[in-house]
Structure formats: structure tokens, C-alpha cells
């Protein structure tokens, strides 16, 4: 780039001799070029620009924003539980599988009783979990029946297709 500077014929700013256009006002710096006219005044700030084909006129305000809806009990419960909410039903599947293995190997009765004692209250809480999860995720009500009556396969199907 050349280090020689000259003045713009339109605005008087210093420009390089090698430039074709003034960076301040946009005037052409080539010999014999027609200088552009003054820039158009900016549109007034009060009216937004009209879309093509829409006549100018008063602007109607848009719809009022909706007030935020307070989450229902099941949505609050799901948020409070965090990651444990998604882990809880898998605990039951682990108990279910463990009970099956203990019966298959003819384990002593006290081991199966311990797993059974843990499993029974889990099933009652699972019913509440399933109902709250279906409501919180907006799934259809019949997923409750699928998750209960076809457990554990129905539960896995609900997780992947019902949620």
C-alpha cells in the first residue's frame, strides 16, 4: 500500500492515494467519477418500516404476554428430585432382577426376604412416581397402565416412546 495521502474532494478526510472510495463518506476518488449526492435522511424513529405491500398507518400493539403459569405439584416434584427422579425406577428393575437371580440359584430364604422387603415399598412409590411422571411430561394417561401392568418391559417402552 502506498503511504501517500490526499484529501477527499467531498468531505476533506485524508485517504490513501491507492483508495478508490473514501472510507468516511463513500465518495468515489477516481478521476472523472460522479460524486454521489447527499445521503438520504434516516426514517423517523417513531414508526417502524412498513413491510412491502403494507400501507403505512398506525401500528397496533401485539398481543399481551401471557403470565407465567405456576407449575403443578408433579412438575415441582420432578424438579426438586433432580437426577434422582430418572434413577429411581431403575432401582426397582435392579431389585426385580436380583430377586429373579436369587430364586434361580435357590438362595436362602432370608436373602430373598430382604430383597422383597425393599421391593414392596418401592412398588408403592413407583406407582406415585409413574403417575407424577406421566402428568409432568404431558404423556397420555394410558401409559400409567402400560407402566404398571407390563412392568418392567412396559416401563422401558414408556421411557423411550411415551415420555
PDB file of N, CA and C in Angstrom, residues 14-116:
ATOM      1  N   UNK A  14      -8.463  12.638   5.093  1.00  0.00           N
ATOM      2  CA  UNK A  14      -7.268  12.089   4.465  1.00  0.00           C
ATOM      3  C   UNK A  14      -7.539  10.657   4.033  1.00  0.00           C
ATOM      4  N   UNK A  15      -7.197  10.331   2.776  1.00  0.00           N
ATOM      5  CA  UNK A  15      -7.346   8.985   2.229  1.00  0.00           C
ATOM      6  C   UNK A  15      -6.044   8.611   1.548  1.00  0.00           C
ATOM      7  N   UNK A  16      -5.798   7.295   1.424  1.00  0.00           N
ATOM      8  CA  UNK A  16      -4.606   6.843   0.714  1.00  0.00           C
ATOM      9  C   UNK A  16      -4.780   7.102  -0.776  1.00  0.00           C
ATOM     10  N   UNK A  17      -3.675   7.338  -1.456  1.00  0.00           N
ATOM     11  CA  UNK A  17      -3.725   7.626  -2.888  1.00  0.00           C
ATOM     12  C   UNK A  17      -4.191   6.417  -3.677  1.00  0.00           C
ATOM     13  N   UNK A  18      -4.006   5.215  -3.130  1.00  0.00           N
ATOM     14  CA  UNK A  18      -4.396   3.999  -3.843  1.00  0.00           C
ATOM     15  C   UNK A  18      -5.872   3.645  -3.648  1.00  0.00           C
ATOM     16  N   UNK A  19      -6.586   4.323  -2.745  1.00  0.00           N
ATOM     17  CA  UNK A  19      -8.003   4.015  -2.495  1.00  0.00           C
ATOM     18  C   UNK A  19      -8.854   4.517  -3.651  1.00  0.00           C
ATOM     19  N   UNK A  20      -9.928   3.772  -3.944  1.00  0.00           N
ATOM     20  CA  UNK A  20     -10.882   4.178  -4.975  1.00  0.00           C
ATOM     21  C   UNK A  20     -12.108   4.848  -4.361  1.00  0.00           C
ATOM     22  N   UNK A  21     -12.362   4.565  -3.083  1.00  0.00           N
ATOM     23  CA  UNK A  21     -13.556   5.085  -2.413  1.00  0.00           C
ATOM     24  C   UNK A  21     -13.136   5.649  -1.068  1.00  0.00           C
ATOM     25  N   UNK A  22     -13.703   6.783  -0.681  1.00  0.00           N
ATOM     26  CA  UNK A  22     -13.439   7.385   0.625  1.00  0.00           C
ATOM     27  C   UNK A  22     -14.125   6.533   1.685  1.00  0.00           C
ATOM     28  N   UNK A  23     -13.405   6.173   2.742  1.00  0.00           N
ATOM     29  CA  UNK A  23     -13.971   5.327   3.799  1.00  0.00           C
ATOM     30  C   UNK A  23     -14.889   6.111   4.720  1.00  0.00           C
ATOM     31  N   UNK A  24     -14.847   7.427   4.698  1.00  0.00           N
ATOM     32  CA  UNK A  24     -15.701   8.241   5.561  1.00  0.00           C
ATOM     33  C   UNK A  24     -17.055   8.510   4.942  1.00  0.00           C
ATOM     34  N   UNK A  25     -17.043   8.993   3.671  1.00  0.00           N
ATOM     35  CA  UNK A  25     -18.321   9.405   3.081  1.00  0.00           C
ATOM     36  C   UNK A  25     -18.750   8.519   1.929  1.00  0.00           C
ATOM     37  N   UNK A  26     -17.867   7.661   1.413  1.00  0.00           N
ATOM     38  CA  UNK A  26     -18.227   6.763   0.329  1.00  0.00           C
ATOM     39  C   UNK A  26     -18.094   7.382  -1.047  1.00  0.00           C
ATOM     40  N   UNK A  27     -17.502   8.552  -1.157  1.00  0.00           N
ATOM     41  CA  UNK A  27     -17.351   9.216  -2.454  1.00  0.00           C
ATOM     42  C   UNK A  27     -16.293   8.501  -3.268  1.00  0.00           C
ATOM     43  N   UNK A  28     -16.498   8.470  -4.592  1.00  0.00           N
ATOM     44  CA  UNK A  28     -15.531   7.855  -5.492  1.00  0.00           C
ATOM     45  C   UNK A  28     -14.337   8.782  -5.645  1.00  0.00           C
ATOM     46  N   UNK A  29     -13.146   8.218  -5.576  1.00  0.00           N
ATOM     47  CA  UNK A  29     -11.926   9.009  -5.659  1.00  0.00           C
ATOM     48  C   UNK A  29     -11.268   8.890  -7.019  1.00  0.00           C
ATOM     49  N   UNK A  30     -11.882   8.162  -7.971  1.00  0.00           N
ATOM     50  CA  UNK A  30     -11.321   8.022  -9.305  1.00  0.00           C
ATOM     51  C   UNK A  30     -11.571   9.298 -10.094  1.00  0.00           C
ATOM     52  N   UNK A  31     -10.663   9.608 -10.981  1.00  0.00           N
ATOM     53  CA  UNK A  31     -10.781  10.830 -11.787  1.00  0.00           C
ATOM     54  C   UNK A  31     -11.963  10.693 -12.735  1.00  0.00           C
ATOM     55  N   UNK A  32     -12.790  11.716 -12.832  1.00  0.00           N
ATOM     56  CA  UNK A  32     -13.925  11.738 -13.741  1.00  0.00           C
ATOM     57  C   UNK A  32     -15.161  11.054 -13.208  1.00  0.00           C
ATOM     58  N   UNK A  33     -15.127  10.484 -12.011  1.00  0.00           N
ATOM     59  CA  UNK A  33     -16.302   9.812 -11.453  1.00  0.00           C
ATOM     60  C   UNK A  33     -17.267  10.837 -10.908  1.00  0.00           C
ATOM     61  N   UNK A  34     -18.535  10.523 -10.991  1.00  0.00           N
ATOM     62  CA  UNK A  34     -19.575  11.418 -10.491  1.00  0.00           C
ATOM     63  C   UNK A  34     -19.687  11.207  -8.991  1.00  0.00           C
ATOM     64  N   UNK A  35     -19.637  12.272  -8.273  1.00  0.00           N
ATOM     65  CA  UNK A  35     -19.740  12.193  -6.816  1.00  0.00           C
ATOM     66  C   UNK A  35     -21.174  11.869  -6.424  1.00  0.00           C
ATOM     67  N   UNK A  36     -21.351  11.014  -5.436  1.00  0.00           N
ATOM     68  CA  UNK A  36     -22.719  10.710  -5.000  1.00  0.00           C
ATOM     69  C   UNK A  36     -23.340  11.917  -4.318  1.00  0.00           C
ATOM     70  N   UNK A  37     -24.660  11.954  -4.364  1.00  0.00           N
ATOM     71  CA  UNK A  37     -25.389  13.045  -3.727  1.00  0.00           C
ATOM     72  C   UNK A  37     -25.364  12.874  -2.218  1.00  0.00           C
ATOM     73  N   UNK A  38     -25.970  13.821  -1.525  1.00  0.00           N
ATOM     74  CA  UNK A  38     -26.004  13.707  -0.067  1.00  0.00           C
ATOM     75  C   UNK A  38     -26.805  12.471   0.343  1.00  0.00           C
ATOM     76  N   UNK A  39     -26.451  11.863   1.469  1.00  0.00           N
ATOM     77  CA  UNK A  39     -27.175  10.666   1.895  1.00  0.00           C
ATOM     78  C   UNK A  39     -28.621  11.001   2.261  1.00  0.00           C
ATOM     79  N   UNK A  40     -29.489  10.011   2.087  1.00  0.00           N
ATOM     80  CA  UNK A  40     -30.906  10.197   2.404  1.00  0.00           C
ATOM     81  C   UNK A  40     -31.065  10.324   3.911  1.00  0.00           C
ATOM     82  N   UNK A  41     -32.005  11.152   4.356  1.00  0.00           N
ATOM     83  CA  UNK A  41     -32.204  11.288   5.802  1.00  0.00           C
ATOM     84  C   UNK A  41     -32.742   9.985   6.381  1.00  0.00           C
ATOM     85  N   UNK A  42     -32.355   9.657   7.609  1.00  0.00           N
ATOM     86  CA  UNK A  42     -32.853   8.413   8.217  1.00  0.00           C
ATOM     87  C   UNK A  42     -34.353   8.517   8.481  1.00  0.00           C
ATOM     88  N   UNK A  43     -35.059   7.375   8.450  1.00  0.00           N
ATOM     89  CA  UNK A  43     -36.503   7.407   8.709  1.00  0.00           C
ATOM     90  C   UNK A  43     -36.766   7.811  10.156  1.00  0.00           C
ATOM     91  N   UNK A  44     -37.944   8.362  10.436  1.00  0.00           N
ATOM     92  CA  UNK A  44     -38.245   8.746  11.821  1.00  0.00           C
ATOM     93  C   UNK A  44     -38.273   7.508  12.719  1.00  0.00           C
ATOM     94  N   UNK A  45     -37.873   7.706  13.969  1.00  0.00           N
ATOM     95  CA  UNK A  45     -37.780   6.590  14.898  1.00  0.00           C
ATOM     96  C   UNK A  45     -39.131   6.142  15.427  1.00  0.00           C
ATOM     97  N   UNK A  46     -40.162   6.965  15.294  1.00  0.00           N
ATOM     98  CA  UNK A  46     -41.450   6.625  15.897  1.00  0.00           C
ATOM     99  C   UNK A  46     -42.175   5.524  15.142  1.00  0.00           C
ATOM    100  N   UNK A  47     -41.998   5.441  13.830  1.00  0.00           N
ATOM    101  CA  UNK A  47     -42.726   4.444  13.060  1.00  0.00           C
ATOM    102  C   UNK A  47     -41.759   3.393  12.543  1.00  0.00           C
ATOM    103  N   UNK A  48     -42.069   2.099  12.722  1.00  0.00           N
ATOM    104  CA  UNK A  48     -41.210   1.069  12.174  1.00  0.00           C
ATOM    105  C   UNK A  48     -41.367   1.030  10.657  1.00  0.00           C
ATOM    106  N   UNK A  49     -40.378   0.527   9.951  1.00  0.00           N
ATOM    107  CA  UNK A  49     -40.502   0.466   8.495  1.00  0.00           C
ATOM    108  C   UNK A  49     -41.631  -0.474   8.106  1.00  0.00           C
ATOM    109  N   UNK A  50     -42.401  -0.058   7.115  1.00  0.00           N
ATOM    110  CA  UNK A  50     -43.542  -0.854   6.665  1.00  0.00           C
ATOM    111  C   UNK A  50     -43.049  -2.007   5.812  1.00  0.00           C
ATOM    112  N   UNK A  51     -43.719  -3.140   5.922  1.00  0.00           N
ATOM    113  CA  UNK A  51     -43.386  -4.298   5.107  1.00  0.00           C
ATOM    114  C   UNK A  51     -43.822  -4.024   3.678  1.00  0.00           C
ATOM    115  N   UNK A  52     -43.190  -4.660   2.694  1.00  0.00           N
ATOM    116  CA  UNK A  52     -43.599  -4.424   1.316  1.00  0.00           C
ATOM    117  C   UNK A  52     -45.055  -4.830   1.112  1.00  0.00           C
ATOM    118  N   UNK A  53     -45.807  -3.963   0.462  1.00  0.00           N
ATOM    119  CA  UNK A  53     -47.213  -4.240   0.181  1.00  0.00           C
ATOM    120  C   UNK A  53     -48.150  -3.871   1.314  1.00  0.00           C
ATOM    121  N   UNK A  54     -47.649  -3.377   2.432  1.00  0.00           N
ATOM    122  CA  UNK A  54     -48.490  -2.982   3.556  1.00  0.00           C
ATOM    123  C   UNK A  54     -48.517  -1.461   3.599  1.00  0.00           C
ATOM    124  N   UNK A  55     -49.696  -0.884   3.526  1.00  0.00           N
ATOM    125  CA  UNK A  55     -49.761   0.584   3.556  1.00  0.00           C
ATOM    126  C   UNK A  55     -49.345   1.110   4.930  1.00  0.00           C
ATOM    127  N   UNK A  56     -48.662   2.263   4.951  1.00  0.00           N
ATOM    128  CA  UNK A  56     -48.293   2.817   6.258  1.00  0.00           C
ATOM    129  C   UNK A  56     -49.527   3.265   7.019  1.00  0.00           C
ATOM    130  N   UNK A  57     -49.462   3.180   8.295  1.00  0.00           N
ATOM    131  CA  UNK A  57     -50.593   3.570   9.125  1.00  0.00           C
ATOM    132  C   UNK A  57     -50.250   3.348  10.573  1.00  0.00           C
ATOM    133  N   UNK A  58     -51.240   3.479  11.428  1.00  0.00           N
ATOM    134  CA  UNK A  58     -50.967   3.282  12.852  1.00  0.00           C
ATOM    135  C   UNK A  58     -50.581   1.823  13.125  1.00  0.00           C
ATOM    136  N   UNK A  59     -49.691   1.659  14.054  1.00  0.00           N
ATOM    137  CA  UNK A  59     -49.208   0.329  14.403  1.00  0.00           C
ATOM    138  C   UNK A  59     -50.004  -0.183  15.597  1.00  0.00           C
ATOM    139  N   UNK A  60     -50.608  -1.371  15.410  1.00  0.00           N
ATOM    140  CA  UNK A  60     -51.344  -1.979  16.512  1.00  0.00           C
ATOM    141  C   UNK A  60     -50.377  -2.726  17.400  1.00  0.00           C
ATOM    142  N   UNK A  61     -50.554  -2.615  18.698  1.00  0.00           N
ATOM    143  CA  UNK A  61     -49.648  -3.363  19.590  1.00  0.00           C
ATOM    144  C   UNK A  61     -49.910  -4.858  19.467  1.00  0.00           C
ATOM    145  N   UNK A  62     -48.889  -5.645  19.686  1.00  0.00           N
ATOM    146  CA  UNK A  62     -49.011  -7.097  19.629  1.00  0.00           C
ATOM    147  C   UNK A  62     -49.786  -7.610  20.830  1.00  0.00           C
ATOM    148  N   UNK A  63     -50.007  -8.934  20.863  1.00  0.00           N
ATOM    149  CA  UNK A  63     -50.743  -9.495  21.994  1.00  0.00           C
ATOM    150  C   UNK A  63     -49.944  -9.328  23.290  1.00  0.00           C
ATOM    151  N   UNK A  64     -50.672  -9.179  24.365  1.00  0.00           N
ATOM    152  CA  UNK A  64     -50.022  -9.024  25.672  1.00  0.00           C
ATOM    153  C   UNK A  64     -49.338 -10.333  26.044  1.00  0.00           C
ATOM    154  N   UNK A  65     -48.174 -10.269  26.681  1.00  0.00           N
ATOM    155  CA  UNK A  65     -47.500 -11.507  27.062  1.00  0.00           C
ATOM    156  C   UNK A  65     -48.317 -12.267  28.097  1.00  0.00           C
ATOM    157  N   UNK A  66     -48.276 -13.581  27.970  1.00  0.00           N
ATOM    158  CA  UNK A  66     -49.020 -14.422  28.916  1.00  0.00           C
ATOM    159  C   UNK A  66     -48.331 -14.416  30.266  1.00  0.00           C
ATOM    160  N   UNK A  67     -49.106 -14.398  31.312  1.00  0.00           N
ATOM    161  CA  UNK A  67     -48.475 -14.525  32.633  1.00  0.00           C
ATOM    162  C   UNK A  67     -47.929 -15.949  32.772  1.00  0.00           C
ATOM    163  N   UNK A  68     -46.811 -16.072  33.471  1.00  0.00           N
ATOM    164  CA  UNK A  68     -46.221 -17.392  33.632  1.00  0.00           C
ATOM    165  C   UNK A  68     -47.111 -18.257  34.502  1.00  0.00           C
ATOM    166  N   UNK A  69     -47.298 -19.489  34.054  1.00  0.00           N
ATOM    167  CA  UNK A  69     -48.149 -20.442  34.753  1.00  0.00           C
ATOM    168  C   UNK A  69     -47.353 -21.064  35.891  1.00  0.00           C
ATOM    169  N   UNK A  70     -47.999 -21.194  37.028  1.00  0.00           N
ATOM    170  CA  UNK A  70     -47.333 -21.821  38.169  1.00  0.00           C
ATOM    171  C   UNK A  70     -47.316 -23.329  37.934  1.00  0.00           C
ATOM    172  N   UNK A  71     -46.144 -23.979  38.104  1.00  0.00           N
ATOM    173  CA  UNK A  71     -46.073 -25.415  37.853  1.00  0.00           C
ATOM    174  C   UNK A  71     -46.923 -26.195  38.855  1.00  0.00           C
ATOM    175  N   UNK A  72     -47.504 -27.300  38.379  1.00  0.00           N
ATOM    176  CA  UNK A  72     -48.332 -28.128  39.254  1.00  0.00           C
ATOM    177  C   UNK A  72     -47.430 -28.948  40.189  1.00  0.00           C
ATOM    178  N   UNK A  73     -48.064 -29.681  41.094  1.00  0.00           N
ATOM    179  CA  UNK A  73     -47.333 -30.437  42.111  1.00  0.00           C
ATOM    180  C   UNK A  73     -46.341 -31.409  41.488  1.00  0.00           C
ATOM    181  N   UNK A  74     -46.793 -32.155  40.474  1.00  0.00           N
ATOM    182  CA  UNK A  74     -45.904 -33.166  39.887  1.00  0.00           C
ATOM    183  C   UNK A  74     -44.704 -32.522  39.202  1.00  0.00           C
ATOM    184  N   UNK A  75     -44.891 -31.364  38.557  1.00  0.00           N
ATOM    185  CA  UNK A  75     -43.759 -30.675  37.919  1.00  0.00           C
ATOM    186  C   UNK A  75     -42.770 -30.167  38.969  1.00  0.00           C
ATOM    187  N   UNK A  76     -43.287 -29.657  40.091  1.00  0.00           N
ATOM    188  CA  UNK A  76     -42.396 -29.201  41.168  1.00  0.00           C
ATOM    189  C   UNK A  76     -41.632 -30.377  41.771  1.00  0.00           C
ATOM    190  N   UNK A  77     -42.310 -31.513  41.928  1.00  0.00           N
ATOM    191  CA  UNK A  77     -41.667 -32.701  42.492  1.00  0.00           C
ATOM    192  C   UNK A  77     -40.541 -33.198  41.590  1.00  0.00           C
ATOM    193  N   UNK A  78     -40.796 -33.227  40.282  1.00  0.00           N
ATOM    194  CA  UNK A  78     -39.774 -33.681  39.333  1.00  0.00           C
ATOM    195  C   UNK A  78     -38.559 -32.760  39.390  1.00  0.00           C
ATOM    196  N   UNK A  79     -38.773 -31.442  39.479  1.00  0.00           N
ATOM    197  CA  UNK A  79     -37.635 -30.510  39.522  1.00  0.00           C
ATOM    198  C   UNK A  79     -36.876 -30.632  40.835  1.00  0.00           C
ATOM    199  N   UNK A  80     -37.577 -30.825  41.927  1.00  0.00           N
ATOM    200  CA  UNK A  80     -36.891 -30.937  43.221  1.00  0.00           C
ATOM    201  C   UNK A  80     -36.047 -32.196  43.321  1.00  0.00           C
ATOM    202  N   UNK A  81     -36.491 -33.283  42.718  1.00  0.00           N
ATOM    203  CA  UNK A  81     -35.747 -34.546  42.810  1.00  0.00           C
ATOM    204  C   UNK A  81     -34.502 -34.541  41.930  1.00  0.00           C
ATOM    205  N   UNK A  82     -34.488 -33.751  40.888  1.00  0.00           N
ATOM    206  CA  UNK A  82     -33.308 -33.655  40.021  1.00  0.00           C
ATOM    207  C   UNK A  82     -33.011 -34.966  39.315  1.00  0.00           C
ATOM    208  N   UNK A  83     -31.741 -35.359  39.309  1.00  0.00           N
ATOM    209  CA  UNK A  83     -31.295 -36.573  38.611  1.00  0.00           C
ATOM    210  C   UNK A  83     -31.859 -37.839  39.250  1.00  0.00           C
ATOM    211  N   UNK A  84     -32.128 -37.803  40.567  1.00  0.00           N
ATOM    212  CA  UNK A  84     -32.656 -38.990  41.235  1.00  0.00           C
ATOM    213  C   UNK A  84     -34.007 -39.390  40.656  1.00  0.00           C
ATOM    214  N   UNK A  85     -34.748 -38.427  40.118  1.00  0.00           N
ATOM    215  CA  UNK A  85     -36.055 -38.729  39.536  1.00  0.00           C
ATOM    216  C   UNK A  85     -35.919 -39.743  38.411  1.00  0.00           C
ATOM    217  N   UNK A  86     -34.885 -39.622  37.610  1.00  0.00           N
ATOM    218  CA  UNK A  86     -34.701 -40.550  36.495  1.00  0.00           C
ATOM    219  C   UNK A  86     -34.032 -41.852  36.922  1.00  0.00           C
ATOM    220  N   UNK A  87     -33.360 -41.855  38.062  1.00  0.00           N
ATOM    221  CA  UNK A  87     -32.669 -43.060  38.524  1.00  0.00           C
ATOM    222  C   UNK A  87     -33.622 -43.973  39.305  1.00  0.00           C
ATOM    223  N   UNK A  88     -34.586 -43.404  40.011  1.00  0.00           N
ATOM    224  CA  UNK A  88     -35.444 -44.162  40.926  1.00  0.00           C
ATOM    225  C   UNK A  88     -36.073 -45.418  40.307  1.00  0.00           C
ATOM    226  N   UNK A  89     -36.710 -45.341  39.138  1.00  0.00           N
ATOM    227  CA  UNK A  89     -37.354 -46.562  38.626  1.00  0.00           C
ATOM    228  C   UNK A  89     -36.371 -47.674  38.296  1.00  0.00           C
ATOM    229  N   UNK A  90     -35.138 -47.346  38.015  1.00  0.00           N
ATOM    230  CA  UNK A  90     -34.151 -48.381  37.698  1.00  0.00           C
ATOM    231  C   UNK A  90     -33.750 -49.163  38.946  1.00  0.00           C
ATOM    232  N   UNK A  91     -33.936 -48.580  40.121  1.00  0.00           N
ATOM    233  CA  UNK A  91     -33.677 -49.312  41.364  1.00  0.00           C
ATOM    234  C   UNK A  91     -34.624 -50.512  41.452  1.00  0.00           C
ATOM    235  N   UNK A  92     -35.863 -50.315  41.065  1.00  0.00           N
ATOM    236  CA  UNK A  92     -36.839 -51.409  41.072  1.00  0.00           C
ATOM    237  C   UNK A  92     -36.487 -52.501  40.086  1.00  0.00           C
ATOM    238  N   UNK A  93     -35.992 -52.112  38.924  1.00  0.00           N
ATOM    239  CA  UNK A  93     -35.597 -53.124  37.944  1.00  0.00           C
ATOM    240  C   UNK A  93     -34.411 -53.932  38.487  1.00  0.00           C
ATOM    241  N   UNK A  94     -33.498 -53.265  39.200  1.00  0.00           N
ATOM    242  CA  UNK A  94     -32.370 -53.973  39.805  1.00  0.00           C
ATOM    243  C   UNK A  94     -32.872 -54.954  40.867  1.00  0.00           C
ATOM    244  N   UNK A  95     -33.826 -54.525  41.704  1.00  0.00           N
ATOM    245  CA  UNK A  95     -34.404 -55.436  42.716  1.00  0.00           C
ATOM    246  C   UNK A  95     -35.109 -56.605  42.041  1.00  0.00           C
ATOM    247  N   UNK A  96     -35.842 -56.310  40.979  1.00  0.00           N
ATOM    248  CA  UNK A  96     -36.579 -57.320  40.225  1.00  0.00           C
ATOM    249  C   UNK A  96     -35.613 -58.362  39.666  1.00  0.00           C
ATOM    250  N   UNK A  97     -34.517 -57.906  39.084  1.00  0.00           N
ATOM    251  CA  UNK A  97     -33.527 -58.821  38.513  1.00  0.00           C
ATOM    252  C   UNK A  97     -32.819 -59.602  39.624  1.00  0.00           C
ATOM    253  N   UNK A  98     -32.487 -58.931  40.722  1.00  0.00           N
ATOM    254  CA  UNK A  98     -31.815 -59.592  41.837  1.00  0.00           C
ATOM    255  C   UNK A  98     -32.701 -60.673  42.450  1.00  0.00           C
ATOM    256  N   UNK A  99     -33.981 -60.388  42.616  1.00  0.00           N
ATOM    257  CA  UNK A  99     -34.912 -61.388  43.139  1.00  0.00           C
ATOM    258  C   UNK A  99     -34.978 -62.595  42.218  1.00  0.00           C
ATOM    259  N   UNK A 100     -35.017 -62.345  40.915  1.00  0.00           N
ATOM    260  CA  UNK A 100     -35.057 -63.453  39.954  1.00  0.00           C
ATOM    261  C   UNK A 100     -33.808 -64.305  40.030  1.00  0.00           C
ATOM    262  N   UNK A 101     -32.656 -63.663  40.177  1.00  0.00           N
ATOM    263  CA  UNK A 101     -31.406 -64.434  40.282  1.00  0.00           C
ATOM    264  C   UNK A 101     -31.361 -65.234  41.581  1.00  0.00           C
ATOM    265  N   UNK A 102     -31.832 -64.641  42.688  1.00  0.00           N
ATOM    266  CA  UNK A 102     -31.827 -65.359  43.964  1.00  0.00           C
ATOM    267  C   UNK A 102     -32.734 -66.582  43.914  1.00  0.00           C
ATOM    268  N   UNK A 103     -33.889 -66.447  43.270  1.00  0.00           N
ATOM    269  CA  UNK A 103     -34.772 -67.606  43.134  1.00  0.00           C
ATOM    270  C   UNK A 103     -34.167 -68.653  42.216  1.00  0.00           C
ATOM    271  N   UNK A 104     -33.470 -68.202  41.167  1.00  0.00           N
ATOM    272  CA  UNK A 104     -32.888 -69.149  40.202  1.00  0.00           C
ATOM    273  C   UNK A 104     -31.797 -70.001  40.832  1.00  0.00           C
ATOM    274  N   UNK A 105     -31.024 -69.435  41.738  1.00  0.00           N
ATOM    275  CA  UNK A 105     -29.927 -70.198  42.357  1.00  0.00           C
ATOM    276  C   UNK A 105     -30.360 -70.826  43.687  1.00  0.00           C
ATOM    277  N   UNK A 106     -31.627 -70.755  43.996  1.00  0.00           N
ATOM    278  CA  UNK A 106     -32.161 -71.324  45.233  1.00  0.00           C
ATOM    279  C   UNK A 106     -31.411 -70.787  46.450  1.00  0.00           C
ATOM    280  N   UNK A 107     -31.335 -69.454  46.515  1.00  0.00           N
ATOM    281  CA  UNK A 107     -30.642 -68.787  47.628  1.00  0.00           C
ATOM    282  C   UNK A 107     -31.453 -68.979  48.907  1.00  0.00           C
ATOM    283  N   UNK A 108     -30.806 -68.833  50.055  1.00  0.00           N
ATOM    284  CA  UNK A 108     -31.537 -68.968  51.329  1.00  0.00           C
ATOM    285  C   UNK A 108     -32.697 -67.970  51.399  1.00  0.00           C
ATOM    286  N   UNK A 109     -33.726 -68.349  52.113  1.00  0.00           N
ATOM    287  CA  UNK A 109     -34.946 -67.550  52.195  1.00  0.00           C
ATOM    288  C   UNK A 109     -34.757 -66.167  52.772  1.00  0.00           C
ATOM    289  N   UNK A 110     -33.829 -66.010  53.714  1.00  0.00           N
ATOM    290  CA  UNK A 110     -33.674 -64.687  54.322  1.00  0.00           C
ATOM    291  C   UNK A 110     -33.142 -63.665  53.304  1.00  0.00           C
ATOM    292  N   UNK A 111     -32.345 -64.105  52.309  1.00  0.00           N
ATOM    293  CA  UNK A 111     -31.854 -63.163  51.285  1.00  0.00           C
ATOM    294  C   UNK A 111     -33.001 -62.670  50.398  1.00  0.00           C
ATOM    295  N   UNK A 112     -33.845 -63.606  49.974  1.00  0.00           N
ATOM    296  CA  UNK A 112     -34.982 -63.195  49.149  1.00  0.00           C
ATOM    297  C   UNK A 112     -35.957 -62.354  49.963  1.00  0.00           C
ATOM    298  N   UNK A 113     -36.070 -62.627  51.256  1.00  0.00           N
ATOM    299  CA  UNK A 113     -36.955 -61.826  52.104  1.00  0.00           C
ATOM    300  C   UNK A 113     -36.449 -60.392  52.226  1.00  0.00           C
ATOM    301  N   UNK A 114     -35.142 -60.211  52.347  1.00  0.00           N
ATOM    302  CA  UNK A 114     -34.582 -58.859  52.452  1.00  0.00           C
ATOM    303  C   UNK A 114     -34.860 -58.064  51.178  1.00  0.00           C
ATOM    304  N   UNK A 115     -34.615 -58.701  50.024  1.00  0.00           N
ATOM    305  CA  UNK A 115     -34.879 -58.013  48.757  1.00  0.00           C
ATOM    306  C   UNK A 115     -36.374 -57.745  48.614  1.00  0.00           C
ATOM    307  N   UNK A 116     -37.195 -58.682  49.024  1.00  0.00           N
ATOM    308  CA  UNK A 116     -38.650 -58.496  48.950  1.00  0.00           C
ATOM    309  C   UNK A 116     -39.131 -57.368  49.846  1.00  0.00           C
TER     310      UNK A 116
END
